[in-house]
């Protein structure tokens, strides 16, 4: 079978790579052409465009890069027509993917969505397009099944969260090896995860690192994103207690005492590594003003959304400042407070449905198109 996969972000590259491994295992004759990143490329298949060329964040940023986005959509349609896939597998990245799906459905191409768009957060009216344009939906959060099936009468498959697979499959490095290879000292580590896009990193890193001087007994280690070069991070590496590792987020989390994390998938990854965290998020003033008027969720972190309670503190926009970060980081370094968070993390893991999301999804896709 011929599979065309579209992943437009770093997280999509991770989950896409694991899905590709399972597809090759399920279908010995699989031909895969994809939009993604280095992880997917390492599995095999043919890379069409790297997600580094696709990532635009926020309402203003999207508007400013609209011409590039429209050109990418046009190029993608031509590439799909030339490849003639048996199925297109869309991974998250809804702004782009839903446009392609509408076109693909009109051409009679099978459309499967892995990691459904978060319409429960905003743009719930997209359900009409999802029902119209997608043959199958594979959801990864436990509350999504009821959202789609009960509220909107649209059957979906809950496959569990692929992060459980990604974490289980990783090759771990012990603390001593990790520190030696990355020139880190013996101080306990506070991981700093500022996101993967330049706009996001530039906005978040300075404020996250503003508390370093208050915790001299710790070293703050920035998790460099695979999509960014080291030269970009140099401006933030000031002070002996600020270190940097590139593309080693899981090794970093497995050796960290606490973490400062921007919203997104990283909040869930940090929890699954059992690292107490403070969630920090600060967008442009305009983007934030628009977002708060159309998003009605109680929380922004996946940890709190899945648990439906505040397990980790969220410091959003004006609350994301030096004083509050210092206060909340001090809390999660306290032994008694940490025990409470870690117990909640265990409950969170149980809710996610166990390992095997990639294999389940690949098997379901292959059976449905065979």
Tab-separated table of C-alpha atoms in Angstrom, residues 16-286:
chain	number	residue	atom	x	y	z
A	16	UNK	CA	4.909	10.013	12.780
A	17	UNK	CA	8.215	8.152	13.061
A	18	UNK	CA	6.737	5.613	15.471
A	19	UNK	CA	3.660	5.211	13.289
A	20	UNK	CA	5.877	4.616	10.242
A	21	UNK	CA	7.798	1.879	12.078
A	22	UNK	CA	4.494	0.176	12.863
A	23	UNK	CA	3.218	0.603	9.288
A	24	UNK	CA	6.352	-1.032	7.884
A	25	UNK	CA	5.885	-3.859	10.383
A	26	UNK	CA	2.206	-4.238	9.483
A	27	UNK	CA	2.634	-3.875	5.710
A	28	UNK	CA	5.792	-5.336	4.190
A	29	UNK	CA	4.982	-3.631	0.863
A	30	UNK	CA	4.436	-0.179	2.340
A	31	UNK	CA	5.560	2.841	0.313
A	32	UNK	CA	5.614	6.027	2.396
A	33	UNK	CA	5.983	9.605	1.268
A	34	UNK	CA	5.761	12.261	3.965
A	35	UNK	CA	6.030	15.790	5.300
A	36	UNK	CA	7.849	15.611	8.634
A	37	UNK	CA	11.323	15.751	10.099
A	38	UNK	CA	14.573	13.959	10.878
A	39	UNK	CA	12.976	11.224	13.000
A	40	UNK	CA	10.599	10.195	10.229
A	41	UNK	CA	13.415	10.407	7.684
A	42	UNK	CA	15.522	8.047	9.795
A	43	UNK	CA	12.773	5.407	9.596
A	44	UNK	CA	12.649	5.413	5.781
A	45	UNK	CA	10.324	6.564	3.044
A	46	UNK	CA	10.673	9.821	1.119
A	47	UNK	CA	10.733	13.232	2.809
A	48	UNK	CA	8.870	15.870	0.792
A	49	UNK	CA	9.169	18.911	3.084
A	50	UNK	CA	10.720	19.370	6.519
A	51	UNK	CA	8.542	20.806	9.262
A	52	UNK	CA	11.154	23.535	9.786
A	53	UNK	CA	9.697	25.133	6.648
A	54	UNK	CA	6.136	24.914	7.935
A	55	UNK	CA	5.954	26.091	11.541
A	56	UNK	CA	4.195	29.407	12.072
A	57	UNK	CA	2.822	30.273	15.498
A	58	UNK	CA	-0.005	32.607	16.519
A	59	UNK	CA	-2.606	34.579	14.583
A	60	UNK	CA	-0.260	37.372	13.476
A	61	UNK	CA	2.545	35.028	12.450
A	62	UNK	CA	0.181	32.964	10.288
A	63	UNK	CA	-1.183	36.097	8.618
A	64	UNK	CA	2.319	37.372	7.858
A	65	UNK	CA	3.296	34.066	6.226
A	66	UNK	CA	0.026	33.413	4.411
A	67	UNK	CA	1.603	33.412	0.940
A	68	UNK	CA	4.104	30.720	1.945
A	69	UNK	CA	1.347	28.622	3.511
A	70	UNK	CA	-0.833	28.849	0.402
A	71	UNK	CA	2.103	27.886	-1.824
A	72	UNK	CA	2.782	24.869	0.386
A	73	UNK	CA	-0.860	23.784	0.111
A	74	UNK	CA	-0.738	24.045	-3.679
A	75	UNK	CA	2.527	22.107	-3.827
A	76	UNK	CA	1.172	19.410	-1.500
A	77	UNK	CA	-1.885	18.777	-3.686
A	78	UNK	CA	0.262	18.329	-6.793
A	79	UNK	CA	2.627	15.992	-4.943
A	80	UNK	CA	-0.257	13.843	-3.692
A	81	UNK	CA	-1.777	13.584	-7.165
A	82	UNK	CA	1.566	12.451	-8.577
A	83	UNK	CA	2.097	9.862	-5.801
A	84	UNK	CA	-1.473	8.452	-5.946
A	85	UNK	CA	-1.604	7.156	-2.338
A	86	UNK	CA	-4.062	4.563	-1.030
A	87	UNK	CA	-4.526	6.734	2.045
A	88	UNK	CA	-3.412	10.086	3.443
A	89	UNK	CA	-2.596	10.046	7.161
A	90	UNK	CA	-2.831	13.474	8.757
A	91	UNK	CA	-1.011	14.024	12.063
A	92	UNK	CA	-2.295	16.978	14.107
A	93	UNK	CA	-1.363	20.304	12.349
A	94	UNK	CA	-5.039	21.124	11.648
A	95	UNK	CA	-4.791	24.495	9.889
A	96	UNK	CA	-2.912	22.919	7.002
A	97	UNK	CA	-4.165	19.339	7.179
A	98	UNK	CA	-7.865	20.130	7.149
A	99	UNK	CA	-7.468	22.139	3.951
A	100	UNK	CA	-5.709	19.237	2.258
A	101	UNK	CA	-8.281	16.736	3.573
A	102	UNK	CA	-11.196	18.668	2.073
A	103	UNK	CA	-9.518	18.599	-1.316
A	104	UNK	CA	-8.419	14.951	-0.989
A	105	UNK	CA	-11.911	13.775	-0.060
A	106	UNK	CA	-13.308	15.445	-3.174
A	107	UNK	CA	-10.764	13.431	-5.187
A	108	UNK	CA	-11.879	10.154	-3.621
A	109	UNK	CA	-8.673	9.619	-1.631
A	110	UNK	CA	-9.048	7.914	1.764
A	111	UNK	CA	-8.394	10.316	4.637
A	112	UNK	CA	-7.375	9.186	8.119
A	113	UNK	CA	-6.586	11.589	10.975
A	114	UNK	CA	-4.139	10.449	13.676
A	115	UNK	CA	-4.024	12.765	16.692
A	116	UNK	CA	-7.243	14.657	16.130
A	117	UNK	CA	-7.372	18.463	16.091
A	118	UNK	CA	-8.216	19.874	19.499
A	119	UNK	CA	-11.629	21.224	18.568
A	120	UNK	CA	-12.732	20.656	22.159
A	121	UNK	CA	-10.467	23.632	22.967
A	122	UNK	CA	-11.603	25.994	20.228
A	123	UNK	CA	-13.197	26.033	16.789
A	124	UNK	CA	-15.697	23.350	17.762
A	125	UNK	CA	-17.617	24.145	14.583
A	126	UNK	CA	-14.835	22.304	12.745
A	127	UNK	CA	-16.724	19.117	13.595
A	128	UNK	CA	-18.781	19.645	10.424
A	129	UNK	CA	-15.642	19.594	8.295
A	130	UNK	CA	-14.239	16.599	10.182
A	131	UNK	CA	-17.397	14.584	9.602
A	132	UNK	CA	-17.397	15.566	5.952
A	133	UNK	CA	-13.728	15.198	5.097
A	134	UNK	CA	-12.323	12.313	7.179
A	135	UNK	CA	-13.007	8.605	6.854
A	136	UNK	CA	-11.469	7.732	10.228
A	137	UNK	CA	-10.282	9.560	13.323
A	138	UNK	CA	-7.791	8.154	15.857
A	139	UNK	CA	-7.834	10.021	19.178
A	140	UNK	CA	-5.173	9.912	21.886
A	141	UNK	CA	-6.780	11.615	24.892
A	142	UNK	CA	-9.331	9.696	26.976
A	143	UNK	CA	-11.973	12.448	27.070
A	144	UNK	CA	-11.892	12.870	23.282
A	145	UNK	CA	-13.838	9.659	22.623
A	146	UNK	CA	-16.895	10.950	24.491
A	147	UNK	CA	-16.484	14.372	22.935
A	148	UNK	CA	-16.688	13.029	19.393
A	149	UNK	CA	-19.006	10.058	19.875
A	150	UNK	CA	-21.438	11.249	22.532
A	151	UNK	CA	-21.520	14.974	21.904
A	152	UNK	CA	-21.114	14.921	18.117
A	153	UNK	CA	-22.205	11.415	17.073
A	154	UNK	CA	-18.989	10.718	15.155
A	155	UNK	CA	-17.359	7.292	15.772
A	156	UNK	CA	-13.628	7.397	16.591
A	157	UNK	CA	-10.943	4.980	17.779
A	158	UNK	CA	-9.216	5.761	21.089
A	159	UNK	CA	-5.731	4.286	20.647
A	160	UNK	CA	-3.950	5.591	23.761
A	161	UNK	CA	-1.264	8.246	23.854
A	162	UNK	CA	1.806	7.712	21.611
A	163	UNK	CA	4.075	9.446	24.126
A	164	UNK	CA	3.914	6.300	26.231
A	165	UNK	CA	5.448	4.383	23.317
A	166	UNK	CA	8.049	7.050	22.623
A	167	UNK	CA	9.203	7.092	26.240
A	168	UNK	CA	9.190	3.307	26.585
A	169	UNK	CA	11.242	2.834	23.386
A	170	UNK	CA	13.954	5.355	24.209
A	171	UNK	CA	17.473	4.273	25.105
A	172	UNK	CA	18.080	5.740	28.546
A	173	UNK	CA	21.363	7.209	29.725
A	174	UNK	CA	22.347	7.056	33.363
A	175	UNK	CA	22.876	10.284	35.255
A	176	UNK	CA	26.681	10.102	35.273
A	177	UNK	CA	26.952	9.415	31.522
A	178	UNK	CA	24.493	12.173	30.671
A	179	UNK	CA	26.347	14.757	32.774
A	180	UNK	CA	29.772	13.757	31.443
A	181	UNK	CA	28.744	13.817	27.787
A	182	UNK	CA	27.079	17.220	28.126
A	183	UNK	CA	29.629	18.972	30.348
A	184	UNK	CA	27.235	19.297	33.280
A	185	UNK	CA	28.352	19.478	36.906
A	186	UNK	CA	26.926	17.531	39.853
A	187	UNK	CA	24.349	20.098	40.928
A	188	UNK	CA	20.699	18.963	40.689
A	189	UNK	CA	19.141	19.881	37.346
A	190	UNK	CA	16.180	22.137	36.623
A	191	UNK	CA	15.147	21.524	33.021
A	192	UNK	CA	14.014	24.487	30.932
A	193	UNK	CA	11.766	23.595	27.991
A	194	UNK	CA	10.938	26.834	26.101
A	195	UNK	CA	9.310	25.293	23.020
A	196	UNK	CA	10.522	24.600	19.501
A	197	UNK	CA	9.716	27.731	17.452
A	198	UNK	CA	11.937	30.818	17.382
A	199	UNK	CA	9.128	33.222	18.297
A	200	UNK	CA	8.150	31.041	21.234
A	201	UNK	CA	11.714	30.514	22.477
A	202	UNK	CA	12.579	34.197	22.216
A	203	UNK	CA	9.471	35.126	24.169
A	204	UNK	CA	9.867	32.517	26.908
A	205	UNK	CA	13.540	31.846	27.636
A	206	UNK	CA	14.471	35.213	29.103
A	207	UNK	CA	11.635	35.205	31.613
A	208	UNK	CA	12.151	31.533	32.501
A	209	UNK	CA	15.847	32.102	33.151
A	210	UNK	CA	15.258	35.300	35.141
A	211	UNK	CA	15.029	33.217	38.341
A	212	UNK	CA	18.389	31.457	38.002
A	213	UNK	CA	20.157	33.648	40.574
A	214	UNK	CA	17.618	32.656	43.248
A	215	UNK	CA	18.585	28.971	42.993
A	216	UNK	CA	22.418	28.864	43.085
A	217	UNK	CA	22.404	25.250	44.295
A	218	UNK	CA	20.838	24.094	41.007
A	219	UNK	CA	21.916	24.203	37.370
A	220	UNK	CA	19.347	25.259	34.774
A	221	UNK	CA	19.650	23.237	31.565
A	222	UNK	CA	17.934	24.444	28.398
A	223	UNK	CA	16.450	21.764	26.163
A	224	UNK	CA	17.455	22.815	22.657
A	225	UNK	CA	14.917	21.961	19.967
A	226	UNK	CA	16.057	19.898	16.957
A	227	UNK	CA	14.559	22.553	14.697
A	228	UNK	CA	16.945	25.286	15.946
A	229	UNK	CA	20.708	25.736	15.653
A	230	UNK	CA	22.978	26.262	18.661
A	231	UNK	CA	23.880	29.771	17.466
A	232	UNK	CA	20.324	30.883	18.160
A	233	UNK	CA	20.587	29.858	21.832
A	234	UNK	CA	23.958	31.514	22.506
A	235	UNK	CA	22.323	34.814	23.469
A	236	UNK	CA	20.650	33.110	26.450
A	237	UNK	CA	23.691	31.247	27.816
A	238	UNK	CA	24.856	33.801	30.356
A	239	UNK	CA	25.967	32.678	33.803
A	240	UNK	CA	27.667	29.553	35.083
A	241	UNK	CA	24.403	27.961	36.235
A	242	UNK	CA	22.850	28.008	32.752
A	243	UNK	CA	23.722	25.062	30.530
A	244	UNK	CA	22.455	23.737	27.207
A	245	UNK	CA	21.785	20.385	25.568
A	246	UNK	CA	20.492	19.956	22.032
A	247	UNK	CA	17.888	17.413	20.937
A	248	UNK	CA	18.195	15.421	24.181
A	249	UNK	CA	14.987	16.395	25.951
A	250	UNK	CA	14.148	12.892	27.165
A	251	UNK	CA	17.652	12.317	28.559
A	252	UNK	CA	17.406	15.712	30.237
A	253	UNK	CA	14.013	14.997	31.812
A	254	UNK	CA	15.085	11.586	33.047
A	255	UNK	CA	17.868	13.285	35.021
A	256	UNK	CA	16.029	16.395	36.237
A	257	UNK	CA	14.693	17.363	39.643
A	258	UNK	CA	12.166	19.932	38.369
A	259	UNK	CA	11.241	21.738	35.164
A	260	UNK	CA	9.958	25.004	33.721
A	261	UNK	CA	7.898	24.139	30.653
A	262	UNK	CA	5.936	26.037	28.021
A	263	UNK	CA	2.441	24.780	27.264
A	264	UNK	CA	1.971	21.972	24.764
A	265	UNK	CA	3.029	18.357	24.467
A	266	UNK	CA	6.108	19.041	26.601
A	267	UNK	CA	3.938	19.457	29.702
A	268	UNK	CA	2.700	15.886	29.304
A	269	UNK	CA	6.152	14.516	28.474
A	270	UNK	CA	7.539	16.097	31.644
A	271	UNK	CA	4.770	14.542	33.742
A	272	UNK	CA	5.336	11.085	32.257
A	273	UNK	CA	9.000	11.355	33.258
A	274	UNK	CA	7.706	12.103	36.777
A	275	UNK	CA	9.319	15.550	36.953
A	276	UNK	CA	7.412	18.235	38.945
A	277	UNK	CA	6.906	21.242	36.688
A	278	UNK	CA	5.703	24.810	36.415
A	279	UNK	CA	3.914	25.607	33.155
A	280	UNK	CA	4.835	28.991	31.681
A	281	UNK	CA	3.232	30.647	28.690
A	282	UNK	CA	3.367	34.153	27.276
A	283	UNK	CA	2.265	35.005	23.738
A	284	UNK	CA	2.107	38.259	21.833
A	285	UNK	CA	-0.432	40.709	23.274
A	286	UNK	CA	-2.615	40.574	20.166
